[in-house]
Short mmCIF file of C-alpha atoms and ligand atoms in Angstrom, two decimals:
data_model
loop_
_atom_site.label_atom_id
_atom_site.label_comp_id
_atom_site.label_asym_id
_atom_site.label_seq_id
_atom_site.Cartn_x
_atom_site.Cartn_y
_atom_site.Cartn_z
CA MET A 186 7.29 10.27 -6.32
CA ARG A 187 4.24 11.53 -8.25
CA ASP A 188 2.28 14.05 -6.40
CA LEU A 189 -0.91 12.45 -5.38
CA SER A 190 -3.04 15.24 -3.71
CA ALA A 191 -5.07 15.81 -6.67
CA ARG A 192 -6.36 12.37 -5.94
CA TRP A 193 -7.71 12.82 -2.63
CA LEU A 194 -11.22 14.07 -2.51
CA THR A 195 -11.15 16.34 0.72
CA PRO A 196 -14.43 16.92 2.52
CA GLY A 197 -13.58 20.46 2.57
CA ASP A 198 -14.12 23.10 5.47
CA PRO A 199 -17.96 23.24 6.65
CA GLN A 200 -17.86 26.93 7.24
CA SER A 201 -16.69 27.77 3.70
CA THR A 202 -18.54 25.30 1.87
CA SER A 203 -21.68 26.83 3.83
CA ALA A 204 -20.68 30.35 3.02
CA ALA A 205 -20.33 29.52 -0.74
CA LEU A 206 -23.74 27.51 -0.96
CA THR A 207 -25.57 30.65 0.96
CA SER A 208 -24.25 33.20 -1.83
CA GLN A 209 -24.88 30.70 -4.55
CA PHE A 210 -28.59 30.31 -2.88
CA ARG A 211 -29.06 33.70 -2.91
CA GLN A 212 -28.11 34.19 -6.76
CA ILE A 213 -30.26 31.44 -7.76
CA TYR A 214 -33.20 31.76 -5.41
CA GLY A 215 -33.15 35.68 -5.08
CA ALA A 216 -33.56 35.46 -1.05
CA GLU A 217 -31.72 34.14 2.09
CA PRO A 218 -31.64 30.47 3.05
CA SER A 219 -33.35 29.81 6.35
CA GLY A 220 -30.76 27.09 7.37
CA LEU A 221 -28.02 25.11 6.12
CA PHE A 222 -27.99 21.17 6.85
CA PHE A 223 -25.61 18.39 6.26
CA ALA A 224 -25.40 14.49 6.66
CA PRO A 225 -22.65 12.19 6.03
CA GLY A 226 -21.71 9.37 3.71
CA ARG A 227 -20.88 6.24 4.94
CA ALA A 228 -18.11 3.41 5.02
CA ASN A 229 -18.96 -0.12 6.23
CA LEU A 230 -16.38 -2.50 7.60
CA ASN A 231 -18.61 -5.34 7.50
CA GLY A 232 -22.17 -6.28 6.98
CA GLU A 233 -22.93 -5.52 3.11
CA HIS A 234 -26.09 -7.17 1.68
CA ILE A 235 -27.37 -8.49 4.93
CA ASP A 236 -28.87 -5.27 6.40
CA PHE A 237 -32.36 -6.07 4.54
CA HIS A 238 -31.91 -9.87 6.34
CA GLY A 239 -31.61 -8.22 9.78
CA GLY A 240 -28.11 -8.74 10.04
CA ARG A 241 -25.64 -6.67 11.81
CA CYS A 242 -23.38 -4.03 10.20
CA LEU A 243 -20.47 -2.19 11.40
CA PRO A 244 -20.65 1.23 9.75
CA MET A 245 -18.91 4.64 10.34
CA ALA A 246 -20.08 8.27 9.14
CA LEU A 247 -17.37 9.66 6.98
CA PRO A 248 -16.43 13.60 7.04
CA HIS A 249 -17.62 13.86 3.26
CA GLY A 250 -21.39 14.16 2.75
CA THR A 251 -24.16 16.15 1.61
CA TYR A 252 -24.89 19.73 2.05
CA VAL A 253 -28.29 21.42 1.59
CA ALA A 254 -29.33 25.17 2.07
CA ALA A 255 -33.02 25.40 2.15
CA ALA A 256 -35.99 28.11 2.71
CA PRO A 257 -39.55 27.02 3.16
CA ARG A 258 -42.44 27.84 0.74
CA PHE A 259 -46.19 27.97 1.20
CA ASP A 260 -47.45 26.67 -1.82
CA GLY A 261 -46.72 23.02 -2.02
CA MET A 262 -44.06 23.23 -4.40
CA LEU A 263 -40.36 21.94 -4.31
CA ARG A 264 -37.63 23.36 -6.14
CA LEU A 265 -34.37 21.86 -6.46
CA ARG A 266 -31.25 22.38 -7.71
CA THR A 267 -27.75 20.52 -7.22
CA LEU A 268 -24.62 21.95 -7.93
CA ASP A 269 -23.12 18.58 -9.14
CA PRO A 270 -21.77 19.13 -12.43
CA GLU A 271 -23.00 15.86 -13.70
CA LEU A 272 -26.52 16.21 -12.34
CA ASP A 273 -27.29 19.68 -12.69
CA THR A 274 -29.88 20.79 -15.19
CA GLY A 275 -31.02 23.91 -13.70
CA VAL A 276 -33.67 24.39 -11.19
CA VAL A 277 -36.02 21.69 -10.88
CA GLU A 278 -39.82 22.15 -9.82
CA ILE A 279 -42.06 19.77 -8.39
CA PRO A 280 -45.62 20.99 -7.56
CA ASP A 281 -47.80 19.52 -5.08
CA ALA A 282 -44.45 18.00 -3.69
CA ALA A 283 -45.89 15.84 -0.45
CA ALA A 284 -47.67 13.83 -2.76
CA LEU A 285 -46.15 10.37 -3.59
CA PRO A 286 -43.56 11.22 -6.45
CA ALA A 287 -44.47 10.45 -9.94
CA PRO A 288 -41.81 8.61 -11.87
CA VAL A 289 -40.24 10.08 -14.79
CA THR A 290 -41.33 13.51 -14.50
CA ALA A 291 -38.44 14.60 -12.61
CA PRO A 292 -34.50 13.94 -13.00
CA SER A 293 -34.10 10.64 -10.96
CA TRP A 294 -32.01 12.20 -8.19
CA THR A 295 -35.00 14.67 -6.85
CA THR A 296 -37.01 11.48 -6.16
CA TYR A 297 -34.89 11.07 -3.18
CA VAL A 298 -35.67 14.46 -1.99
CA SER A 299 -39.35 14.26 -2.56
CA GLY A 300 -39.76 10.97 -1.66
CA VAL A 301 -38.37 12.08 1.81
CA LEU A 302 -41.07 14.98 2.07
CA TRP A 303 -43.89 12.56 1.13
CA ALA A 304 -42.62 10.03 3.72
CA LEU A 305 -42.09 12.96 6.34
CA VAL A 306 -45.78 14.35 5.87
CA GLN A 307 -46.65 10.83 6.63
CA ALA A 308 -44.65 10.56 9.51
CA GLY A 309 -46.11 13.69 10.82
CA ASN A 310 -49.50 12.16 11.20
CA GLU A 311 -47.85 9.99 14.18
CA TYR A 312 -45.18 12.23 15.37
CA PRO A 313 -46.95 15.88 15.51
CA GLU A 314 -43.52 17.48 16.40
CA LEU A 315 -42.41 16.52 12.83
CA HIS A 316 -45.62 17.81 11.25
CA LEU A 317 -45.23 19.92 8.38
CA GLY A 318 -47.75 22.68 7.56
CA GLU A 319 -50.42 22.69 4.95
CA GLY A 320 -48.95 23.89 1.72
CA PHE A 321 -45.40 23.22 2.99
CA GLY A 322 -42.93 23.41 0.06
CA ALA A 323 -39.04 24.28 -0.16
CA ASP A 324 -36.68 25.83 -2.32
CA LEU A 325 -33.31 23.61 -1.79
CA LEU A 326 -29.51 24.10 -3.16
CA ILE A 327 -27.48 21.00 -2.79
CA CYS A 328 -23.72 20.07 -3.17
CA SER A 329 -21.98 16.72 -1.87
CA THR A 330 -18.63 16.39 -1.36
CA LEU A 331 -18.98 12.51 -1.82
CA PRO A 332 -18.53 10.66 -5.37
CA ILE A 333 -22.11 10.39 -6.63
CA GLY A 334 -22.92 6.51 -6.82
CA GLY A 335 -19.55 5.84 -5.49
CA GLY A 336 -20.67 3.05 -2.69
CA LEU A 337 -20.22 5.54 0.09
CA SER A 338 -24.00 6.22 0.50
CA SER A 339 -24.42 9.28 -1.55
CA SER A 340 -28.30 8.77 -2.01
CA ALA A 341 -28.96 8.24 1.75
CA SER A 342 -26.68 11.34 2.87
CA LEU A 343 -28.77 13.40 0.42
CA GLU A 344 -32.00 11.93 1.86
CA CYS A 345 -30.99 12.50 5.41
CA ALA A 346 -29.65 16.02 4.74
CA ALA A 347 -33.06 16.74 3.12
CA ALA A 348 -35.06 15.15 6.04
CA LEU A 349 -32.92 17.39 8.36
CA ALA A 350 -33.74 20.60 6.21
CA PHE A 351 -37.48 20.04 5.90
CA VAL A 352 -37.85 19.49 9.78
CA GLY A 353 -35.66 22.36 10.45
CA ILE A 354 -37.31 25.00 8.16
CA GLY A 355 -40.91 23.46 8.45
CA SER A 356 -41.95 21.24 11.78
CA PRO A 357 -42.85 22.51 15.39
CA LEU A 358 -39.56 20.72 16.28
CA GLY A 359 -37.58 22.78 14.01
CA ALA A 360 -39.59 26.21 15.35
CA GLU A 361 -38.73 25.08 18.91
CA HIS A 362 -35.04 24.53 18.19
CA ALA A 363 -33.43 27.26 16.11
CA GLY A 364 -30.07 26.49 14.07
CA GLU A 365 -27.98 24.08 16.02
CA GLY A 366 -30.27 23.88 18.89
CA LEU A 367 -31.67 21.55 16.57
CA THR A 368 -28.89 19.36 16.27
CA ARG A 369 -29.01 18.89 20.09
CA ALA A 370 -32.84 18.41 20.07
CA LEU A 371 -32.44 15.76 17.63
CA THR A 372 -31.88 12.78 20.14
CA ASP A 373 -31.01 9.25 19.06
CA GLU A 374 -34.89 8.10 19.40
CA ARG A 375 -35.45 11.13 16.76
CA ARG A 376 -32.80 10.26 14.53
CA ALA A 377 -34.11 6.63 14.59
CA VAL A 378 -37.45 7.89 13.42
CA LEU A 379 -36.15 10.27 10.95
CA ALA A 380 -34.10 7.13 9.53
CA LYS A 381 -37.26 5.30 9.02
CA VAL A 382 -38.70 7.91 7.03
CA CYS A 383 -35.60 8.10 4.76
CA ILE A 384 -35.64 4.37 4.24
CA ARG A 385 -39.20 4.61 3.52
CA ALA A 386 -38.61 7.20 0.86
CA GLU A 387 -35.78 5.26 -0.67
CA VAL A 388 -38.15 1.94 -0.76
CA GLU A 389 -41.20 3.43 -1.55
CA ALA A 390 -40.73 6.30 -3.44
CA VAL A 391 -37.59 5.71 -5.28
CA GLY A 392 -37.99 1.84 -5.44
CA ALA A 393 -34.59 0.57 -4.21
CA GLY A 394 -34.99 -2.22 -1.58
CA THR A 395 -32.20 -1.17 0.33
CA GLY A 396 -32.29 -1.93 4.13
CA GLY A 397 -31.49 1.19 6.39
CA LEU A 398 -27.72 0.74 7.02
CA ASP A 399 -26.85 3.74 5.19
CA GLN A 400 -29.81 5.85 6.63
CA ASN A 401 -29.23 4.97 10.34
CA THR A 402 -25.19 5.66 9.83
CA ALA A 403 -26.00 9.14 8.41
CA LEU A 404 -28.38 10.05 11.18
CA ARG A 405 -27.03 8.36 14.27
CA ALA A 406 -23.40 7.77 14.04
CA GLU A 407 -20.85 9.52 16.27
CA ALA A 408 -17.56 11.33 15.68
CA GLY A 409 -14.52 8.97 16.40
CA LYS A 410 -16.82 5.97 16.76
CA LEU A 411 -17.75 2.82 15.12
CA VAL A 412 -21.23 1.69 14.94
CA SER A 413 -22.19 -1.66 15.54
CA LEU A 414 -25.69 -1.75 13.94
CA ASP A 415 -28.28 -4.78 14.61
CA CYS A 416 -30.51 -4.44 11.65
CA ARG A 417 -33.33 -6.45 13.23
CA ASP A 418 -34.67 -3.70 15.21
CA PHE A 419 -31.85 -0.82 14.59
CA SER A 420 -30.71 -0.70 17.87
CA LEU A 421 -26.97 -0.10 17.82
CA GLN A 422 -23.73 0.58 19.95
CA ARG A 423 -20.57 2.66 19.51
CA THR A 424 -17.04 1.73 20.13
CA ASP A 425 -14.25 4.64 20.30
CA LEU A 426 -11.60 3.92 17.74
CA THR A 427 -9.19 6.63 19.13
CA ALA A 428 -6.52 3.90 20.19
CA LEU A 429 -6.67 1.95 16.96
CA LEU A 430 -6.70 5.11 14.64
CA GLU A 431 -3.19 6.34 16.38
CA ASP A 432 -1.14 4.01 14.29
CA TYR A 433 -3.81 2.82 11.57
CA CYS A 434 -6.32 4.51 9.55
CA PHE A 435 -9.02 3.72 7.05
CA LEU A 436 -9.35 5.11 3.63
CA ALA A 437 -11.85 4.34 1.02
CA VAL A 438 -10.60 4.08 -2.50
CA ASP A 439 -13.28 5.54 -4.79
CA THR A 440 -12.74 3.11 -8.06
CA GLY A 441 -14.43 5.78 -10.32
CA GLN A 442 -16.89 2.98 -11.40
CA PRO A 443 -20.28 4.26 -10.42
CA HIS A 444 -23.01 1.93 -9.21
CA GLU A 445 -26.82 2.33 -9.37
CA LEU A 446 -28.58 0.74 -6.65
CA VAL A 447 -32.19 0.90 -8.70
CA ASP A 448 -31.24 -1.23 -11.40
CA GLY A 449 -31.97 -5.04 -11.69
CA GLN A 450 -28.85 -6.55 -10.05
CA PHE A 451 -28.97 -5.39 -6.56
CA ALA A 452 -32.70 -6.35 -6.24
CA ALA A 453 -31.62 -9.68 -7.87
CA ARG A 454 -29.15 -10.58 -5.38
CA ARG A 455 -31.67 -9.75 -2.51
CA ALA A 456 -34.24 -11.82 -4.25
CA GLU A 457 -31.99 -14.94 -4.60
CA ALA A 458 -31.34 -14.65 -0.64
CA GLU A 459 -34.79 -14.30 0.01
CA ALA A 460 -35.83 -17.47 -1.98
CA ALA A 461 -33.01 -19.19 0.23
CA ALA A 462 -34.77 -17.68 3.24
CA ALA A 463 -38.11 -19.07 2.21
CA VAL A 464 -36.81 -22.93 1.55
CA LEU A 465 -35.09 -22.53 5.14
CA GLY A 466 -38.91 -21.33 6.30
CA VAL A 467 -37.53 -18.17 8.19
CA GLU A 468 -38.80 -14.83 7.37
CA ARG A 469 -35.33 -13.19 7.60
CA LEU A 470 -31.96 -14.86 6.92
CA ARG A 471 -30.67 -13.59 10.27
CA ASP A 472 -33.33 -15.84 12.07
CA ALA A 473 -31.75 -18.97 10.32
CA LEU A 474 -28.67 -18.63 12.64
CA PRO A 475 -28.29 -18.37 16.72
CA GLU A 476 -27.59 -15.18 18.63
CA SER A 477 -23.98 -15.90 18.65
CA PRO A 478 -23.45 -17.88 15.52
CA SER A 479 -20.38 -20.38 14.96
CA GLU A 480 -18.98 -21.40 11.30
CA HIS A 481 -20.52 -24.87 12.78
CA ASP A 482 -23.88 -23.08 12.87
CA VAL A 483 -23.51 -21.65 9.18
CA GLU A 484 -22.46 -25.02 8.00
CA LEU A 485 -25.90 -26.38 9.27
CA VAL A 486 -27.78 -24.02 7.79
CA LEU A 487 -26.20 -24.86 4.35
CA GLU A 488 -26.88 -28.32 5.01
CA THR A 489 -30.46 -27.99 5.74
CA PHE A 490 -30.78 -25.90 2.36
CA ASP A 491 -28.77 -28.49 0.31
CA ARG A 492 -31.47 -31.45 1.90
CA SER A 493 -34.48 -28.84 0.98
CA VAL A 494 -33.13 -28.34 -2.48
CA ALA A 495 -32.51 -32.18 -2.94
CA GLN A 496 -36.20 -32.74 -1.94
CA GLY A 497 -37.36 -30.35 -4.78
CA ALA A 498 -37.83 -27.09 -2.61
CA GLU A 499 -39.64 -24.66 -4.34
CA MET A 500 -37.17 -21.63 -5.45
CA GLY A 501 -39.79 -19.51 -7.57
CA GLY A 502 -37.92 -20.46 -10.59
CA ARG A 503 -34.22 -19.41 -9.45
CA ASP A 504 -31.23 -21.13 -9.89
CA ALA A 505 -30.49 -22.88 -6.59
CA ASP A 506 -26.83 -22.90 -6.68
CA ALA A 507 -26.96 -19.13 -7.29
CA CYS A 508 -29.26 -18.95 -4.11
CA ARG A 509 -26.79 -20.91 -2.27
CA ARG A 510 -23.83 -18.70 -2.95
CA ARG A 511 -26.20 -15.65 -1.69
CA LEU A 512 -26.92 -17.82 1.37
CA ARG A 513 -23.27 -18.50 2.13
CA HIS A 514 -22.39 -14.81 1.63
CA ALA A 515 -24.88 -13.81 3.90
CA LEU A 516 -24.67 -16.26 6.63
CA THR A 517 -20.83 -15.71 6.60
CA GLU A 518 -21.02 -12.07 6.53
CA MET A 519 -23.11 -12.33 9.71
CA LEU A 520 -20.61 -14.51 11.16
CA ARG A 521 -17.97 -11.80 10.37
CA SER A 522 -19.87 -8.90 11.82
CA GLY A 523 -20.44 -11.07 14.81
CA GLN A 524 -16.74 -11.59 15.37
CA LEU A 525 -16.11 -7.90 14.65
CA HIS A 526 -18.82 -6.82 17.28
CA LEU A 527 -16.86 -9.05 19.97
CA LEU A 528 -13.55 -7.86 18.97
CA PHE A 529 -14.56 -3.97 19.17
CA THR A 530 -16.33 -4.91 22.60
CA ALA A 531 -13.02 -6.47 23.55
CA LEU A 532 -10.85 -3.34 22.25
CA ALA A 533 -12.95 -1.12 24.30
CA SER A 534 -12.51 -2.97 27.39
CA GLY A 535 -8.83 -3.16 27.05
CA ILE A 536 -8.74 -6.82 26.50
CA ALA A 537 -7.57 -6.88 22.81
CA GLY A 538 -4.80 -4.78 21.83
CA VAL A 539 -4.50 -2.31 19.18
CA ASP A 540 -2.29 -4.31 16.89
CA HIS A 541 -4.14 -7.73 17.47
CA THR A 542 -7.39 -5.90 16.91
CA ALA A 543 -6.20 -4.26 13.55
CA GLU A 544 -4.75 -7.69 12.26
CA VAL A 545 -7.87 -9.27 12.84
CA VAL A 546 -10.16 -6.42 11.70
CA GLY A 547 -7.57 -6.59 8.16
CA ARG A 548 -8.12 -10.44 7.87
CA ILE A 549 -12.15 -10.29 8.31
CA MET A 550 -12.46 -7.19 5.86
CA ASN A 551 -10.16 -9.68 3.26
CA GLU A 552 -12.72 -12.74 3.93
CA GLY A 553 -15.69 -10.20 3.54
CA HIS A 554 -14.34 -9.13 -0.03
CA ALA A 555 -13.46 -12.59 -0.84
CA SER A 556 -17.30 -13.36 -0.26
CA MET A 557 -18.30 -10.14 -2.12
CA ARG A 558 -16.78 -11.27 -5.17
CA ASP A 559 -17.39 -15.29 -5.20
CA TYR A 560 -20.59 -15.57 -3.59
CA ALA A 561 -22.42 -12.43 -3.38
CA GLU A 562 -21.08 -12.01 -6.78
CA VAL A 563 -21.22 -7.70 -6.72
CA SER A 564 -17.47 -7.14 -6.95
CA PHE A 565 -15.98 -6.07 -10.61
CA THR A 566 -12.29 -6.26 -11.85
CA LEU A 567 -11.22 -3.07 -10.81
CA ALA A 568 -12.38 -3.23 -7.33
CA ASP A 569 -10.57 -7.01 -7.09
CA GLN A 570 -7.35 -5.26 -8.46
CA VAL A 571 -7.42 -2.56 -5.82
CA VAL A 572 -7.93 -5.31 -3.01
CA ASP A 573 -5.13 -7.10 -4.32
CA THR A 574 -2.56 -4.25 -5.02
CA VAL A 575 -3.10 -2.40 -1.78
CA LEU A 576 -2.70 -5.71 0.27
CA SER A 577 0.54 -6.22 -1.83
CA ALA A 578 1.56 -2.62 -0.93
CA GLY A 579 1.11 -3.14 2.87
CA ALA A 580 -2.62 -2.61 3.81
CA LEU A 581 -3.79 -5.06 6.33
CA GLY A 582 -7.22 -5.54 4.75
CA ALA A 583 -9.35 -4.15 1.98
CA ARG A 584 -13.09 -4.93 0.81
CA LEU A 585 -15.34 -3.71 -1.54
CA ILE A 586 -18.17 -1.89 0.59
CA GLY A 587 -21.80 -0.72 -0.53
CA GLY A 588 -24.02 -2.22 -2.92
CA GLY A 589 -21.15 -3.47 -5.37
CA PHE A 590 -21.06 -3.53 -9.12
CA GLY A 591 -19.02 -0.27 -8.78
CA GLY A 592 -18.11 1.86 -5.83
CA SER A 593 -15.33 1.88 -3.23
CA VAL A 594 -13.03 -0.41 -1.51
CA LEU A 595 -12.41 0.24 2.17
CA VAL A 596 -8.89 -0.15 3.17
CA LEU A 597 -7.20 -0.69 6.78
CA ALA A 598 -3.46 0.49 6.62
CA PRO A 599 -0.56 1.16 8.91
CA ARG A 600 -0.32 5.05 8.66
CA ARG A 601 3.34 4.71 7.51
CA GLN A 602 2.27 3.03 4.55
CA VAL A 603 -0.55 4.97 3.22
CA GLU A 604 1.58 6.64 0.78
CA LYS A 605 3.30 3.69 -0.70
CA ILE A 606 -0.38 2.02 -0.95
CA THR A 607 -1.93 5.10 -2.68
CA THR A 608 0.69 5.36 -4.98
CA ALA A 609 0.28 1.78 -6.14
CA ALA A 610 -3.66 2.10 -6.16
CA ALA A 611 -3.22 5.21 -8.19
CA ARG A 612 -1.34 3.19 -10.97
CA LEU A 613 -4.50 1.10 -11.82
CA SER A 614 -6.76 3.61 -12.98
CA PRO A 615 -6.78 7.65 -13.58
CA ARG A 616 -10.28 7.57 -12.35
CA ILE A 617 -9.23 6.16 -8.77
CA ARG A 618 -9.72 8.72 -5.55
CA PHE A 619 -8.94 8.58 -2.17
CA LEU A 620 -11.22 9.43 0.79
CA ALA A 621 -9.97 9.48 4.23
CA ALA A 622 -12.55 7.53 6.30
CA ILE A 623 -12.35 9.40 9.23
CA PRO A 624 -15.24 8.15 11.95
CA SER A 625 -17.30 11.58 11.81
CA ALA A 626 -20.38 12.87 13.55
CA PRO A 627 -23.86 12.56 11.83
CA ALA A 628 -26.35 14.78 10.12
CA ARG A 629 -26.43 18.09 11.62
CA VAL A 630 -27.46 21.84 11.29
CA VAL A 631 -24.12 23.80 9.78
C1 LIG B 71 -26.45 -0.16 -0.10
C2 LIG B 71 -28.06 0.21 0.59
C3 LIG B 71 -27.91 -0.60 1.82
C4 LIG B 71 -26.98 -2.13 2.01
C5 LIG B 71 -25.69 -1.87 0.96
C6 LIG B 71 -25.33 -3.32 0.96
O1 LIG B 71 -25.95 0.78 0.35
O2 LIG B 71 -28.45 1.36 0.44
O3 LIG B 71 -28.98 -0.55 2.47
O4 LIG B 71 -28.10 -3.16 1.45
O5 LIG B 71 -26.13 -1.72 -0.31
O6 LIG B 71 -24.74 -3.57 2.15
#
């Protein structure tokens, strides 16, 4: 059998990554970094394209993510450099960085960082412990162990690592809790505030209409656990996956086809679903369903939609059939999230067995993929092929995750089948890479 080791993207060892980043920081900026920070990417078992409708998502943080080495400046300037060979254009200077980032003046990835600085400065008015001093700026060196645009939340991991860096080197909270003390000082409540800051940066500064799944996961996940995130208020529960992960594992198949959420397609899907919400007279689609929805509830909502459309409901010029498909995806995805939430609660209390859980999770993942393909219409040929191939090779479940139009497929596999599954998937494209999706710790000081 061909050696697949080169196809695995490993998260690397945090200590040696930090040491290498520190020495490069010295070379590039001629000074020591004051701190090193890390925020993970995420995989999501279910709950795609519903965070912005107040739905429930079932994510975990990955061991892979973004490292940031940082030192403060006092002239209001941000200097940024990424070590990603595809994005690196040398040190980018952004003067007056706390102002709302002006588009086009710097490479687009830098807006994820300058946007966070801007949003954090705003948040400092409400949370004095996060207040960044007058003229705060920073030198940052960035490297990522995630595929960029791979649907594993590389952008939110950059935002969250940058947020931690700014807090660590510039705020009263960072001054009070040096080094790893800051990781402990970042309570879930504080992390939720930072998640809001990063969401604001992504929505208002970057202009991507995303919904908060990624930032809450990067900042608030827990090692060994699956998160059940209610995006109505971002309250969450965490379930231990240790027992499940003895015989089964999750792996992400990066198709090598990158996506771009700032482009029109993601926004168009969201707008169509929102048009359906308007027809139903609800602010968020989650409000169209009862607290614990059933399939019957989904059918009732679809019937209501059909009746309103037949009576000539205003669709803002959008195609009613397309809006209905987005609606159907959102509603069934919410149903699946509800089922998984209950299933993991049952697993935690010992009511559901491990094999039963794995089987049902697999089935729900497959249904999720079909909905992403047929109703959200965000899948693409290679993702569909990966799903079919890994299922034929013995996976229990597989689905496209993230925003779609490129990105990764999450797979649930019996451990003993992993080699067979990856061998089969690797044949589909030379660009395919694998990542072990091990539920990992959230953003932290390294
Ligand atoms: C991207 C966005 C998230 C979410 C997913 C789709 O990752 O950043 O907010 O909308 O797509 O579920």
